[in-house]
């Protein structure tokens, strides 16, 4: 009885993380106990998003339409969408000798590549594959997970940003030197509060919130009649930092509170894809024990690199 060759394919890269537009430099090591022919040797780069959401049954991908189904019941769905797929041929037909062979090659990440996103309901990842295509036989594949980072080009000079709010008890604004930040960077700003009447703030806090919003029309393939029929928001709250405690705010007095806050190191960059959008908010929270909190929210952008 004749047996086919025993082949071991190993895949390595020059690094683990890349930006859009970068070349991935790959090294392939092929070891075998006997020579064999192949049809093609190639690299493949694949980006997928695994999404999760809740939706009423009448819009469900898996609804049977049976009489026993409750048309207003929320059901859980999970689906994986292919965002990008690229292939780069390294060699056409050829032979791998018994001594084995090492091959190097490159594949470029597109400029519009969606970044890696590691949320709860939204998970976007990239896989690099080395493939030995064989005629009438199963392909031999080696895989490696890579990280695609996010980058923003800032064309205009950075200017100070001010977000103002008007509420029943006070008016306020948050001042920031810019709105684009990177993970691990210390964000600095100032909140200015002008009370309209006397009230107490038990805790003045700052945090960052990321909201990954899944687009129902894209994942369901149809419009929904009401926003309450769909739930697909992936929310992350960074740990809150207390700025002040037991503030007694008096009309006619202006309260200025400077703050600093470290941006968390999480793979949840600001981005927009066909199926979801990720946004960040800087929140100044006026926490009260016996009344609803008041929140001043400022949109910010968090990416891995700013140029």
Short mmCIF file of C-alpha atoms in Angstrom, two decimals:
data_model
loop_
_atom_site.label_atom_id
_atom_site.label_comp_id
_atom_site.label_asym_id
_atom_site.label_seq_id
_atom_site.Cartn_x
_atom_site.Cartn_y
_atom_site.Cartn_z
CA UNK A 1 0.00 0.00 0.00
CA UNK A 2 1.27 3.46 -0.97
CA UNK A 3 0.99 6.30 1.46
CA UNK A 4 1.17 9.99 0.65
CA UNK A 5 3.84 12.26 2.04
CA UNK A 6 3.74 13.48 5.60
CA UNK A 7 3.89 17.25 5.33
CA UNK A 8 4.43 19.82 8.05
CA UNK A 9 3.72 23.45 7.12
CA UNK A 10 4.77 26.22 9.52
CA UNK A 11 3.89 29.90 9.14
CA UNK A 12 5.72 32.83 10.74
CA UNK A 13 5.47 36.61 10.32
CA UNK A 14 7.79 39.54 10.91
CA UNK A 15 5.49 40.80 13.68
CA UNK A 16 2.03 40.27 15.18
CA UNK A 17 0.39 43.70 14.72
CA UNK A 18 0.01 45.84 11.60
CA UNK A 19 -1.61 49.02 10.34
CA UNK A 20 -3.71 49.30 7.18
CA UNK A 21 -1.42 49.62 4.17
CA UNK A 22 1.36 47.56 5.79
CA UNK A 23 2.89 44.51 4.14
CA UNK A 24 2.82 41.29 6.12
CA UNK A 25 6.13 39.53 5.56
CA UNK A 26 5.51 35.81 5.91
CA UNK A 27 7.97 32.90 6.15
CA UNK A 28 6.79 29.41 5.24
CA UNK A 29 8.67 26.29 6.25
CA UNK A 30 7.64 23.07 4.48
CA UNK A 31 8.99 19.79 5.79
CA UNK A 32 8.17 16.39 4.27
CA UNK A 33 9.31 12.79 4.33
CA UNK A 34 9.07 12.49 0.53
CA UNK A 35 8.81 14.85 -2.42
CA UNK A 36 5.36 15.88 -3.69
CA UNK A 37 3.77 18.08 -6.33
CA UNK A 38 1.54 21.05 -5.66
CA UNK A 39 -0.74 23.18 -7.80
CA UNK A 40 -0.29 26.47 -5.98
CA UNK A 41 1.39 27.99 -2.98
CA UNK A 42 -0.41 31.07 -1.66
CA UNK A 43 -1.14 33.39 1.25
CA UNK A 44 -4.69 34.22 2.28
CA UNK A 45 -5.80 37.04 4.56
CA UNK A 46 -9.28 36.86 6.02
CA UNK A 47 -11.24 39.27 8.24
CA UNK A 48 -14.42 38.09 9.94
CA UNK A 49 -16.86 39.64 12.42
CA UNK A 50 -18.77 37.43 14.84
CA UNK A 51 -21.84 39.44 15.88
CA UNK A 52 -24.52 38.78 18.47
CA UNK A 53 -27.87 40.51 18.92
CA UNK A 54 -31.43 40.10 20.18
CA UNK A 55 -34.42 40.57 17.91
CA UNK A 56 -38.17 39.90 18.00
CA UNK A 57 -39.15 36.65 16.32
CA UNK A 58 -40.88 38.17 13.32
CA UNK A 59 -37.45 39.43 12.15
CA UNK A 60 -35.45 36.41 13.28
CA UNK A 61 -33.24 34.60 10.80
CA UNK A 62 -34.49 31.35 12.28
CA UNK A 63 -38.18 32.07 12.76
CA UNK A 64 -40.41 29.29 11.45
CA UNK A 65 -43.53 31.41 11.43
CA UNK A 66 -45.41 28.78 13.44
CA UNK A 67 -48.55 29.59 15.43
CA UNK A 68 -46.83 28.72 18.71
CA UNK A 69 -44.27 31.52 18.28
CA UNK A 70 -44.76 34.74 20.24
CA UNK A 71 -44.37 37.57 17.67
CA UNK A 72 -43.11 39.94 20.39
CA UNK A 73 -40.56 37.60 21.98
CA UNK A 74 -36.90 38.59 21.77
CA UNK A 75 -34.60 35.80 20.57
CA UNK A 76 -30.83 35.59 20.58
CA UNK A 77 -28.94 35.31 17.29
CA UNK A 78 -25.28 34.91 16.41
CA UNK A 79 -23.84 35.21 12.92
CA UNK A 80 -20.36 35.54 11.41
CA UNK A 81 -19.86 37.95 8.52
CA UNK A 82 -16.90 38.02 6.16
CA UNK A 83 -15.59 41.59 5.92
CA UNK A 84 -12.54 41.04 3.71
CA UNK A 85 -10.68 38.22 1.96
CA UNK A 86 -7.44 38.56 0.01
CA UNK A 87 -5.17 36.07 -1.75
CA UNK A 88 -1.57 36.36 -2.93
CA UNK A 89 -0.01 33.59 -5.04
CA UNK A 90 3.58 32.86 -4.11
CA UNK A 91 4.17 30.07 -6.63
CA UNK A 92 2.34 28.21 -9.36
CA UNK A 93 2.77 24.50 -10.01
CA UNK A 94 5.88 23.02 -8.53
CA UNK A 95 7.49 20.30 -6.46
CA UNK A 96 8.61 20.23 -2.86
CA UNK A 97 11.73 18.08 -2.57
CA UNK A 98 12.27 15.50 0.13
CA UNK A 99 14.66 17.89 1.84
CA UNK A 100 11.83 20.40 2.28
CA UNK A 101 11.83 24.07 1.36
CA UNK A 102 11.53 27.54 2.90
CA UNK A 103 9.50 30.22 1.11
CA UNK A 104 9.03 33.91 1.85
CA UNK A 105 6.24 36.16 0.62
CA UNK A 106 4.23 39.30 1.26
CA UNK A 107 0.58 40.25 1.36
CA UNK A 108 -0.64 43.81 1.84
CA UNK A 109 -3.37 44.87 4.25
CA UNK A 110 -5.83 47.19 2.45
CA UNK A 111 -5.94 50.86 3.43
CA UNK A 112 -9.63 50.51 4.35
CA UNK A 113 -9.13 47.38 6.46
CA UNK A 114 -11.40 47.27 9.54
CA UNK A 115 -9.41 47.12 12.78
CA UNK A 116 -9.41 44.24 15.23
CA UNK A 117 -12.28 44.70 17.69
CA UNK A 118 -12.65 42.60 20.84
CA UNK A 119 -16.01 43.36 22.41
CA UNK A 120 -18.70 41.25 23.99
CA UNK A 121 -21.27 41.23 21.18
CA UNK A 122 -18.85 42.32 18.46
CA UNK A 123 -15.65 40.40 17.75
CA UNK A 124 -13.65 41.22 14.62
CA UNK A 125 -10.45 39.31 13.92
CA UNK A 126 -7.89 38.67 11.20
CA UNK A 127 -6.39 35.32 10.16
CA UNK A 128 -3.38 34.83 7.89
CA UNK A 129 -3.20 31.47 6.10
CA UNK A 130 -0.46 29.72 4.19
CA UNK A 131 -1.96 27.24 1.75
CA UNK A 132 -0.41 24.44 -0.27
CA UNK A 133 -3.00 23.66 -2.94
CA UNK A 134 -2.85 20.09 -4.21
CA UNK A 135 -4.70 18.44 -7.09
CA UNK A 136 -7.21 15.79 -6.00
CA UNK A 137 -6.02 16.10 -2.41
CA UNK A 138 -6.92 18.21 0.56
CA UNK A 139 -5.06 21.50 0.82
CA UNK A 140 -2.43 21.80 3.51
CA UNK A 141 -3.03 24.91 5.63
CA UNK A 142 -1.18 26.76 8.39
CA UNK A 143 -2.87 29.68 10.20
CA UNK A 144 -1.83 32.60 12.33
CA UNK A 145 -3.94 35.25 14.01
CA UNK A 146 -2.77 38.83 13.51
CA UNK A 147 -3.95 42.18 14.87
CA UNK A 148 -4.88 45.03 12.56
CA UNK A 149 -4.57 48.36 14.36
CA UNK A 150 -6.51 51.56 13.75
CA UNK A 151 -5.09 54.86 12.54
CA UNK A 152 -6.50 58.33 11.95
CA UNK A 153 -5.10 61.03 9.72
CA UNK A 154 -5.58 64.48 11.31
CA UNK A 155 -5.42 67.09 8.54
CA UNK A 156 -6.29 70.27 10.48
CA UNK A 157 -4.29 71.68 13.42
CA UNK A 158 -5.54 70.41 16.77
CA UNK A 159 -7.88 72.92 18.40
CA UNK A 160 -9.46 73.08 21.84
CA UNK A 161 -12.92 71.51 22.03
CA UNK A 162 -15.74 72.63 24.29
CA UNK A 163 -18.96 70.68 24.94
CA UNK A 164 -21.78 72.69 26.58
CA UNK A 165 -24.99 71.48 28.24
CA UNK A 166 -28.01 73.18 29.76
CA UNK A 167 -29.93 71.36 32.49
CA UNK A 168 -32.56 72.36 35.00
CA UNK A 169 -30.17 72.77 37.92
CA UNK A 170 -27.08 74.06 36.10
CA UNK A 171 -25.27 74.88 32.90
CA UNK A 172 -21.84 73.40 32.26
CA UNK A 173 -19.17 72.76 29.71
CA UNK A 174 -16.25 70.37 29.32
CA UNK A 175 -13.03 71.67 27.80
CA UNK A 176 -10.58 69.32 26.07
CA UNK A 177 -7.36 70.18 24.20
CA UNK A 178 -8.32 67.70 21.44
CA UNK A 179 -10.78 64.87 20.73
CA UNK A 180 -8.54 62.13 19.31
CA UNK A 181 -6.60 59.90 21.71
CA UNK A 182 -4.71 56.62 21.77
CA UNK A 183 -4.90 53.70 24.27
CA UNK A 184 -2.73 54.35 27.32
CA UNK A 185 -2.65 58.11 26.72
CA UNK A 186 -3.58 60.43 29.60
CA UNK A 187 -6.55 62.58 28.66
CA UNK A 188 -6.62 65.98 30.38
CA UNK A 189 -9.41 68.55 30.54
CA UNK A 190 -11.60 70.72 32.71
CA UNK A 191 -15.28 70.77 33.64
CA UNK A 192 -16.89 74.12 34.47
CA UNK A 193 -20.26 74.14 36.28
CA UNK A 194 -22.53 77.16 36.75
CA UNK A 195 -25.41 76.30 39.15
CA UNK A 196 -28.85 77.82 38.53
CA UNK A 197 -30.03 76.77 41.99
CA UNK A 198 -28.51 75.14 45.02
CA UNK A 199 -27.97 71.40 44.75
CA UNK A 200 -25.59 68.76 46.04
CA UNK A 201 -23.33 66.42 44.10
CA UNK A 202 -22.29 63.37 46.10
CA UNK A 203 -19.59 62.34 43.62
CA UNK A 204 -18.18 64.05 40.55
CA UNK A 205 -16.76 61.27 38.35
CA UNK A 206 -15.17 60.80 34.95
CA UNK A 207 -15.15 57.68 32.78
CA UNK A 208 -15.09 56.55 29.15
CA UNK A 209 -17.82 54.54 27.45
CA UNK A 210 -17.56 52.62 24.18
CA UNK A 211 -20.73 51.72 22.29
CA UNK A 212 -20.55 49.24 19.43
CA UNK A 213 -23.83 49.66 17.55
CA UNK A 214 -24.81 46.79 15.26
CA UNK A 215 -26.82 48.01 12.25
CA UNK A 216 -30.07 45.95 12.16
CA UNK A 217 -30.84 46.54 8.47
CA UNK A 218 -27.45 45.07 7.52
CA UNK A 219 -27.46 41.98 9.71
CA UNK A 220 -31.17 41.17 9.28
CA UNK A 221 -31.44 42.10 5.62
CA UNK A 222 -34.61 44.12 6.23
CA UNK A 223 -35.86 47.22 8.02
CA UNK A 224 -37.43 46.90 11.45
CA UNK A 225 -40.63 48.77 12.25
CA UNK A 226 -39.54 49.82 15.74
CA UNK A 227 -36.19 50.33 17.48
CA UNK A 228 -37.53 48.30 20.41
CA UNK A 229 -37.62 45.22 18.16
CA UNK A 230 -33.84 45.02 18.05
CA UNK A 231 -31.08 45.05 20.66
CA UNK A 232 -27.54 45.03 19.36
CA UNK A 233 -25.45 47.44 21.39
CA UNK A 234 -22.11 46.27 22.78
CA UNK A 235 -21.29 48.59 25.71
CA UNK A 236 -18.01 48.92 27.61
CA UNK A 237 -17.57 51.17 30.68
CA UNK A 238 -14.05 51.99 31.81
CA UNK A 239 -13.53 52.23 35.59
CA UNK A 240 -14.78 55.58 36.87
CA UNK A 241 -12.40 58.01 38.56
CA UNK A 242 -13.79 60.16 41.39
CA UNK A 243 -12.81 63.83 41.00
CA UNK A 244 -14.65 65.42 43.93
CA UNK A 245 -16.98 64.37 46.74
CA UNK A 246 -19.79 66.17 48.60
CA UNK A 247 -19.94 69.26 46.42
CA UNK A 248 -22.40 71.97 47.52
CA UNK A 249 -23.15 73.99 44.39
CA UNK A 250 -24.46 77.52 44.98
CA UNK A 251 -26.06 79.79 42.33
CA UNK A 252 -23.82 82.60 41.15
CA UNK A 253 -20.61 80.68 41.80
CA UNK A 254 -18.60 79.03 39.03
CA UNK A 255 -16.98 75.69 39.81
CA UNK A 256 -13.91 74.64 37.80
CA UNK A 257 -12.63 71.10 38.23
CA UNK A 258 -9.58 69.98 36.21
CA UNK A 259 -9.26 66.28 35.52
CA UNK A 260 -6.96 63.69 34.00
CA UNK A 261 -7.89 60.19 32.93
CA UNK A 262 -5.91 57.36 31.37
CA UNK A 263 -7.44 55.87 28.23
CA UNK A 264 -7.87 52.10 28.73
CA UNK A 265 -5.81 49.63 26.71
CA UNK A 266 -8.64 47.73 25.03
CA UNK A 267 -9.13 46.60 21.42
CA UNK A 268 -12.30 48.62 20.87
CA UNK A 269 -11.21 51.40 18.47
CA UNK A 270 -13.46 54.03 16.96
CA UNK A 271 -14.46 52.67 13.56
CA UNK A 272 -17.30 52.03 11.14
CA UNK A 273 -17.85 48.90 9.05
CA UNK A 274 -20.71 47.66 6.93
CA UNK A 275 -22.31 45.91 9.92
CA UNK A 276 -21.50 48.02 12.99
CA UNK A 277 -20.12 51.32 14.23
CA UNK A 278 -17.96 51.92 17.31
CA UNK A 279 -18.08 55.25 19.16
CA UNK A 280 -16.53 56.56 22.39
CA UNK A 281 -17.89 59.08 24.89
CA UNK A 282 -16.05 60.89 27.67
CA UNK A 283 -18.52 61.27 30.51
CA UNK A 284 -18.49 63.70 33.43
CA UNK A 285 -21.01 62.30 35.91
CA UNK A 286 -22.66 64.34 38.64
CA UNK A 287 -23.61 61.47 40.91
CA UNK A 288 -26.42 61.93 43.43
CA UNK A 289 -27.69 59.43 45.99
CA UNK A 290 -31.29 60.59 46.14
CA UNK A 291 -31.82 61.91 42.62
CA UNK A 292 -30.94 60.85 39.08
CA UNK A 293 -27.34 61.38 38.01
CA UNK A 294 -26.59 64.13 35.56
CA UNK A 295 -24.18 63.27 32.73
CA UNK A 296 -22.16 65.53 30.42
CA UNK A 297 -21.09 63.41 27.44
CA UNK A 298 -18.41 64.47 24.96
CA UNK A 299 -17.74 62.41 21.80
CA UNK A 300 -14.09 61.44 21.44
CA UNK A 301 -12.15 59.27 19.01
CA UNK A 302 -9.85 56.50 20.26
CA UNK A 303 -7.51 54.86 17.76
CA UNK A 304 -4.13 53.13 17.94
CA UNK A 305 -2.25 55.84 16.06
CA UNK A 306 -2.78 59.48 15.08
CA UNK A 307 -0.87 61.14 12.26
#
